[in-house]
Coordinates of C-alpha atoms (C1' of nucleotides) in Angstrom, one line a residue:
Chain A
M195 CA -41.7 -56.5 183.8
A196 CA -38.2 -58.1 183.9
L197 CA -37.7 -60.6 186.6
F198 CA -34.8 -61.4 188.9
L199 CA -33.5 -64.8 187.7
S200 CA -30.6 -67.2 188.2
T201 CA -27.9 -67.5 190.9
I202 CA -24.7 -65.5 191.0
Q203 CA -22.0 -65.8 193.5
N204 CA -19.8 -62.8 194.1
K205 CA -16.9 -61.9 196.4
I206 CA -17.0 -59.5 199.3
D207 CA -13.8 -57.5 199.6
K208 CA -12.1 -56.4 202.8
K209 CA -14.1 -53.2 202.9
G210 CA -17.3 -55.2 202.8
R211 CA -18.2 -54.3 199.3
V212 CA -19.9 -56.7 196.8
S213 CA -20.9 -56.2 193.3
V214 CA -24.6 -56.6 192.7
P215 CA -24.9 -58.8 189.5
A216 CA -25.1 -56.6 186.5
R217 CA -28.4 -58.1 185.4
F218 CA -30.0 -57.3 188.7
R219 CA -28.7 -53.8 188.6
S220 CA -30.2 -53.2 185.2
I221 CA -33.6 -54.5 186.3
L222 CA -33.5 -52.2 189.3
S223 CA -32.6 -49.2 187.2
E224 CA -35.3 -50.2 184.7
R225 CA -37.7 -49.8 187.6
G226 CA -36.2 -46.5 188.4
Y227 CA -34.2 -47.4 191.5
S228 CA -30.5 -46.9 192.3
S229 CA -30.7 -48.4 195.7
I230 CA -31.9 -51.7 197.2
V231 CA -33.7 -52.4 200.4
L232 CA -32.5 -55.4 202.5
F233 CA -34.1 -57.1 205.5
P234 CA -33.7 -60.5 207.1
S235 CA -35.9 -63.3 205.9
F236 CA -38.3 -64.6 208.5
E237 CA -36.6 -68.0 208.3
G238 CA -33.4 -66.4 209.4
E239 CA -31.3 -68.1 206.7
A240 CA -31.1 -65.4 204.1
I241 CA -31.4 -61.7 203.4
N242 CA -34.4 -60.5 201.4
A243 CA -33.8 -57.8 198.8
C244 CA -36.3 -55.6 197.1
D245 CA -36.7 -52.1 195.8
M246 CA -38.1 -49.1 197.7
G247 CA -41.4 -49.4 195.8
V248 CA -42.1 -52.8 197.5
M249 CA -41.5 -51.2 200.9
E250 CA -43.9 -48.4 200.1
G251 CA -46.5 -50.8 199.0
L252 CA -46.1 -52.7 202.3
L253 CA -46.4 -49.6 204.4
E254 CA -49.5 -48.6 202.5
K255 CA -51.0 -52.0 203.3
I256 CA -50.5 -51.7 207.0
G257 CA -51.8 -48.1 207.1
G258 CA -50.2 -44.8 207.8
F259 CA -49.0 -43.4 211.0
D260 CA -51.7 -43.1 213.7
P261 CA -50.6 -42.8 217.3
F262 CA -54.1 -43.5 218.6
S263 CA -54.5 -46.8 217.0
E264 CA -52.9 -50.0 218.3
D265 CA -53.8 -52.1 215.3
R266 CA -50.6 -51.4 213.4
E267 CA -48.9 -54.7 213.1
S268 CA -45.8 -54.8 215.3
D269 CA -44.3 -57.2 212.8
A270 CA -44.5 -54.6 210.1
D271 CA -42.8 -52.1 212.4
A272 CA -40.1 -54.6 213.2
L273 CA -39.6 -55.0 209.5
M274 CA -39.1 -51.3 208.9
A275 CA -36.7 -51.2 211.8
A276 CA -34.7 -54.1 210.5
A277 CA -34.6 -53.0 206.9
V278 CA -31.8 -50.9 205.4
E279 CA -31.7 -49.0 202.2
L280 CA -28.4 -49.4 200.5
P281 CA -27.2 -47.1 197.7
I282 CA -25.6 -48.9 194.7
D283 CA -22.2 -47.1 194.2
G284 CA -20.8 -46.0 190.9
D285 CA -19.2 -49.4 190.3
G286 CA -22.4 -51.3 191.0
R287 CA -21.5 -52.4 194.5
I288 CA -23.2 -52.3 197.9
T289 CA -21.9 -52.6 201.4
I290 CA -24.1 -55.0 203.5
P291 CA -24.0 -53.9 207.1
P292 CA -22.6 -56.5 209.6
T293 CA -25.9 -56.7 211.4
L294 CA -27.3 -58.5 208.4
T295 CA -24.3 -60.6 207.3
E296 CA -23.5 -61.9 210.8
E297 CA -27.0 -63.1 211.3
I298 CA -26.9 -65.0 208.1
G299 CA -23.3 -66.2 208.4
I300 CA -22.0 -64.4 205.3
E301 CA -18.3 -63.8 205.4
D302 CA -16.3 -63.3 202.2
Q303 CA -18.6 -64.7 199.6
C304 CA -22.3 -64.3 199.0
V305 CA -24.9 -65.6 196.6
F306 CA -27.5 -63.6 194.8
V307 CA -30.6 -65.7 194.2
G308 CA -33.3 -64.5 191.8
R309 CA -36.9 -64.9 193.1
G310 CA -38.8 -63.2 190.3
D311 CA -39.9 -59.8 191.6
S312 CA -37.3 -59.8 194.3
F313 CA -34.1 -61.7 195.2
Q314 CA -32.3 -63.0 198.2
I315 CA -28.7 -63.0 199.4
W316 CA -27.3 -66.2 201.0
A317 CA -24.1 -67.4 202.4
P318 CA -22.8 -70.0 199.9
E319 CA -22.8 -73.1 202.1
P320 CA -26.4 -72.8 203.5
F321 CA -27.6 -72.1 200.0
D322 CA -25.9 -75.1 198.7
T323 CA -27.4 -77.3 201.4
R324 CA -30.8 -75.8 200.7
M325 CA -30.6 -76.4 197.0
K326 CA -29.5 -80.0 197.5
A327 CA -32.4 -80.6 199.8
V328 CA -34.8 -79.1 197.3
K329 CA -33.4 -81.2 194.5
E330 CA -33.5 -84.4 196.6
R331 CA -37.0 -83.8 197.6
A332 CA -38.0 -83.3 194.0
R333 CA -36.2 -86.4 193.0
L334 CA -37.9 -88.5 195.6
K335 CA -41.3 -87.1 194.6
R336 CA -40.5 -88.0 191.0
A337 CA -39.4 -91.5 191.9
A338 CA -42.4 -92.1 194.1
G339 CA -44.7 -90.7 191.6
Q340 CA -44.5 -92.2 188.1
K341 CA -42.1 -94.1 186.0
R342 CA -40.4 -91.2 184.6
E343 CA -37.2 -92.7 183.2
A344 CA -35.7 -89.6 181.7
S345 CA -33.0 -89.7 184.3
D346 CA -30.8 -86.7 184.9
D347 CA -28.9 -87.6 188.0
Chain B
M272 CA -41.4 -41.1 198.8
A273 CA -38.4 -42.1 200.8
L274 CA -39.1 -44.0 204.0
F275 CA -37.6 -44.0 207.4
L276 CA -35.9 -47.4 207.7
S277 CA -33.4 -49.2 209.9
T278 CA -32.1 -48.7 213.4
I279 CA -29.3 -46.3 214.4
Q280 CA -27.9 -45.8 217.8
N281 CA -26.3 -42.5 218.6
K282 CA -24.7 -40.9 221.6
I283 CA -26.1 -38.0 223.7
D284 CA -23.4 -35.6 224.8
K285 CA -23.1 -33.7 228.1
K286 CA -25.0 -30.8 226.6
G287 CA -27.9 -33.1 225.7
R288 CA -27.3 -33.1 222.0
V289 CA -27.8 -36.1 219.7
S290 CA -27.1 -36.4 216.0
V291 CA -30.2 -37.2 214.0
P292 CA -29.0 -40.0 211.6
A293 CA -27.9 -38.5 208.3
R294 CA -30.3 -40.5 206.3
F295 CA -33.2 -39.4 208.4
R296 CA -32.1 -35.8 208.0
S297 CA -31.9 -36.1 204.2
I298 CA -35.4 -37.5 204.1
L299 CA -36.7 -34.7 206.2
S300 CA -35.1 -32.1 204.1
E301 CA -36.3 -33.8 201.0
R302 CA -39.8 -33.2 202.3
G303 CA -38.9 -29.6 203.0
Y304 CA -38.4 -29.7 206.8
S305 CA -35.6 -28.7 209.0
S306 CA -37.2 -29.5 212.3
I307 CA -38.8 -32.6 213.8
V308 CA -41.8 -33.0 216.0
L309 CA -41.6 -35.3 219.1
F310 CA -44.2 -36.6 221.4
P311 CA -44.4 -39.6 223.8
S312 CA -46.0 -42.8 222.5
F313 CA -49.1 -43.9 224.3
E314 CA -47.4 -47.1 225.3
G315 CA -44.9 -45.0 227.2
E316 CA -41.9 -46.8 225.9
A317 CA -40.7 -44.6 223.1
I318 CA -40.8 -41.1 221.7
N319 CA -42.6 -40.7 218.4
A320 CA -41.0 -38.5 215.8
C321 CA -42.3 -37.1 212.6
D322 CA -42.2 -34.0 210.5
M323 CA -44.7 -31.1 210.9
G324 CA -46.5 -32.2 207.7
V325 CA -47.4 -35.6 209.2
M326 CA -48.4 -33.8 212.4
E327 CA -50.8 -31.5 210.6
G328 CA -52.4 -34.4 208.7
L329 CA -52.7 -36.3 212.0
L330 CA -54.5 -33.6 213.9
E331 CA -56.7 -32.8 211.0
K332 CA -57.7 -36.5 210.8
I333 CA -58.4 -36.7 214.5
G334 CA -60.2 -33.4 214.7
G335 CA -62.2 -34.0 211.6
F336 CA -63.1 -37.5 212.6
D337 CA -65.9 -36.5 215.0
P338 CA -66.1 -33.0 216.2
F339 CA -68.6 -34.0 218.9
S340 CA -66.5 -36.7 220.4
E341 CA -65.0 -35.5 223.6
D342 CA -62.6 -38.4 223.8
R343 CA -61.1 -37.8 220.5
E344 CA -60.7 -34.1 221.1
S345 CA -59.1 -34.6 224.5
D346 CA -56.7 -37.1 222.9
A347 CA -55.9 -34.6 220.3
D348 CA -55.4 -31.9 222.9
A349 CA -53.1 -34.1 224.9
L350 CA -51.1 -34.9 221.9
M351 CA -50.7 -31.2 221.0
A352 CA -49.8 -30.3 224.5
A353 CA -47.2 -33.0 224.8
A354 CA -45.6 -32.4 221.4
V355 CA -42.5 -30.3 220.8
E356 CA -41.0 -29.0 217.6
L357 CA -37.2 -29.3 217.7
P358 CA -35.0 -27.4 215.3
I359 CA -32.1 -29.4 213.8
D360 CA -29.0 -27.4 214.3
G361 CA -26.2 -26.8 211.8
D362 CA -24.4 -30.0 212.7
G363 CA -27.5 -32.1 212.3
R364 CA -28.3 -32.4 216.0
I365 CA -31.3 -32.0 218.3
T366 CA -31.7 -31.5 222.0
I367 CA -34.4 -33.6 223.3
P368 CA -36.1 -32.0 226.4
P369 CA -35.7 -33.8 229.7
T370 CA -39.5 -34.1 230.0
L371 CA -39.4 -36.6 227.2
T372 CA -36.1 -38.4 227.9
E373 CA -36.9 -39.0 231.5
E374 CA -40.3 -40.5 230.8
I375 CA -38.6 -43.0 228.4
G376 CA -35.5 -43.7 230.4
I377 CA -33.1 -42.3 227.9
E378 CA -29.8 -41.3 229.4
D379 CA -26.6 -41.1 227.3
Q380 CA -27.5 -43.2 224.3
C381 CA -30.6 -43.4 222.2
V382 CA -31.9 -45.4 219.3
F383 CA -33.6 -44.0 216.2
V384 CA -36.0 -46.6 214.8
G385 CA -37.5 -46.2 211.3
R386 CA -41.2 -46.8 210.9
G387 CA -41.7 -45.9 207.3
D388 CA -43.5 -42.6 207.4
S389 CA -42.3 -41.7 210.9
F390 CA -39.7 -42.9 213.3
Q391 CA -39.3 -43.5 217.0
I392 CA -36.6 -42.8 219.6
W393 CA -35.9 -45.4 222.2
A394 CA -33.6 -46.1 225.1
P395 CA -31.3 -48.9 224.0
E396 CA -32.3 -51.6 226.5
P397 CA -36.0 -51.4 226.2
F398 CA -35.7 -51.4 222.5
D399 CA -33.5 -54.5 222.6
T400 CA -36.0 -56.3 224.8
R401 CA -38.8 -55.3 222.5
M402 CA -37.1 -56.5 219.3
K403 CA -36.2 -59.8 220.9
A404 CA -39.8 -60.3 222.0
V405 CA -41.0 -59.6 218.5
K406 CA -38.5 -62.0 216.9
E407 CA -39.4 -64.7 219.4
R408 CA -43.0 -64.3 218.7
A409 CA -42.4 -64.5 215.0
R410 CA -40.4 -67.7 215.6
L411 CA -43.1 -69.3 217.6
K412 CA -45.7 -68.4 215.1
R413 CA -43.6 -70.0 212.4
A414 CA -43.0 -73.1 214.5
A415 CA -46.7 -73.4 215.3
G416 CA -47.3 -73.9 211.6
Q417 CA -48.8 -72.0 208.8
K418 CA -52.2 -71.7 210.3
R419 CA -52.5 -67.9 210.3
E420 CA -55.0 -67.1 212.9
A421 CA -55.6 -64.0 215.0
S422 CA -54.2 -65.7 218.0
D423 CA -50.6 -64.9 218.9
D424 CA -50.3 -66.2 222.5
Chain C
dT198 C1' -14.4 -69.7 161.0
dG199 C1' -11.2 -67.7 163.6
dG200 C1' -8.7 -63.9 165.4
dG201 C1' -8.3 -59.5 167.1
dG202 C1' -10.3 -55.6 169.0
dT203 C1' -13.9 -53.7 172.2
dA204 C1' -17.2 -53.3 175.8
dT205 C1' -18.6 -54.9 180.1
dC206 C1' -17.9 -56.7 184.5
dA207 C1' -16.0 -58.0 188.9
dT208 C1' -12.5 -56.7 191.9
dG209 C1' -8.8 -54.0 194.3
dG210 C1' -6.9 -49.9 196.0
dA211 C1' -6.5 -44.8 196.8
dT212 C1' -8.6 -40.5 197.7
dT213 C1' -12.0 -37.4 199.0
dT214 C1' -16.2 -36.3 201.5
dT215 C1' -19.5 -37.0 205.0
dT216 C1' -20.8 -38.0 209.6
dA217 C1' -20.8 -38.3 214.5
dT218 C1' -19.0 -36.3 218.3
dG219 C1' -16.3 -33.2 221.3
dG220 C1' -15.4 -28.6 222.9
dG221 C1' -15.1 -23.3 223.0
dA222 C1' -16.8 -18.6 222.4
dG223 C1' -20.5 -15.4 222.3
dT224 C1' -25.6 -14.3 223.7
dC225 C1' -29.5 -13.7 226.3
dA226 C1' -32.3 -13.9 230.3
dA227 C1' -33.1 -14.7 235.1
Chain D
dT133 C1' -22.9 -14.1 237.5
dT134 C1' -24.7 -18.3 236.3
dG135 C1' -26.9 -21.3 233.5
dA136 C1' -29.0 -22.6 229.2
dC137 C1' -28.7 -22.1 224.5
dT138 C1' -26.8 -21.0 219.8
dC139 C1' -23.3 -20.8 216.6
dC140 C1' -18.7 -22.1 215.2
dC141 C1' -14.7 -25.0 214.7
dA142 C1' -11.8 -29.5 215.3
dT143 C1' -11.2 -34.3 214.5
dA144 C1' -11.4 -39.3 214.0
dA145 C1' -13.9 -42.7 211.9
dA146 C1' -16.9 -44.2 208.4
dA147 C1' -18.7 -43.8 203.9
dA148 C1' -18.9 -42.4 199.2
dT149 C1' -16.3 -41.5 195.1
dC150 C1' -12.8 -42.1 191.8
dC151 C1' -9.3 -44.7 189.2
dA152 C1' -6.9 -49.0 187.7
dT153 C1' -6.7 -53.8 186.2
dG154 C1' -7.5 -58.6 184.9
dA155 C1' -10.9 -61.4 183.1
dT156 C1' -14.7 -62.5 180.3
dA157 C1' -18.0 -62.1 176.9
dC158 C1' -19.3 -59.9 172.5
dC159 C1' -18.8 -58.3 168.0
dC160 C1' -16.9 -57.3 163.6
dC161 C1' -14.5 -58.3 159.7
dA162 C1' -11.2 -60.6 156.9

DNA sequence: TGGGGTATCATGGATTTTTATGGGAGTCAA
DNA sequence: TTGACTCCCATAAAAATCCATGATACCCCA
């Protein structure tokens, strides 16, 4: 199955619309979806995005509706409550609700980040910071580890 | 199958009518229903809502589980007795009976909360409190480290 | 190889449709 | 008659849809 790869930054217009990267759209439609499901990441820094199939799988895992049982994870319920299904319009755009953008700090630009079977949406600056941190950590690890002189800094 | 997702707050007018969120309505009608079934949650904080199909499955499951168990049967009886089927009117609204709203503390606003295969109806404030509690708990769990144990104190 | 044409994409704006909400008229029963 | 309820209509706001354009990438053919 095709994977969500690479990082694309797009603009959010005054009406709150953003283009979903064309490649991502084609992957979604390959899977048979014309909408995406968004919900806040647990770390609170990004929005997670997946298709409805993933949500269905999740629900199946936590079990169906049974008012007599208390064992249904409240986390899972919170997830369903925080998630939104967004239709992709005829021009390939979505409108992310303010509840999600505000929490993450997204304003007029956002970054789509491939994660394989799903992707994330970030505000540009925090994403930058995060990437730099990751790279730095990798660099340190490399430096501390072996004498790998193939420098690429 | 489409799932009930996200959280929508709507107003209750003087006549006691509330709009069922459009997305929820379309999911219901997709499943072939034009009414919803309501009954109080056992925790007493919210109203549970589902379609008649879910209700039938539910009662069948409970009834079929153990025909000789008095507890189960009385639970099922209580559920049936407390449940109401509400028609959705031409404008997409329902009128929640006072028996249910008073118990939950709903007055002039209510919140529809998706739960996947069903949804709930809350008074705004208790729902807020609940969501904050869930988030805080998740935060603590995260901060405590990745040791995923049954404990969540 | 390079240049022109074409398809695709991201973006902006306008227009139409849907939705939530308010209110009124008619109906039925107590 | 009064009160509760149903059906119908009005409207403002929000959402979905449609159309236009500049830019870029892609392809084809001389």
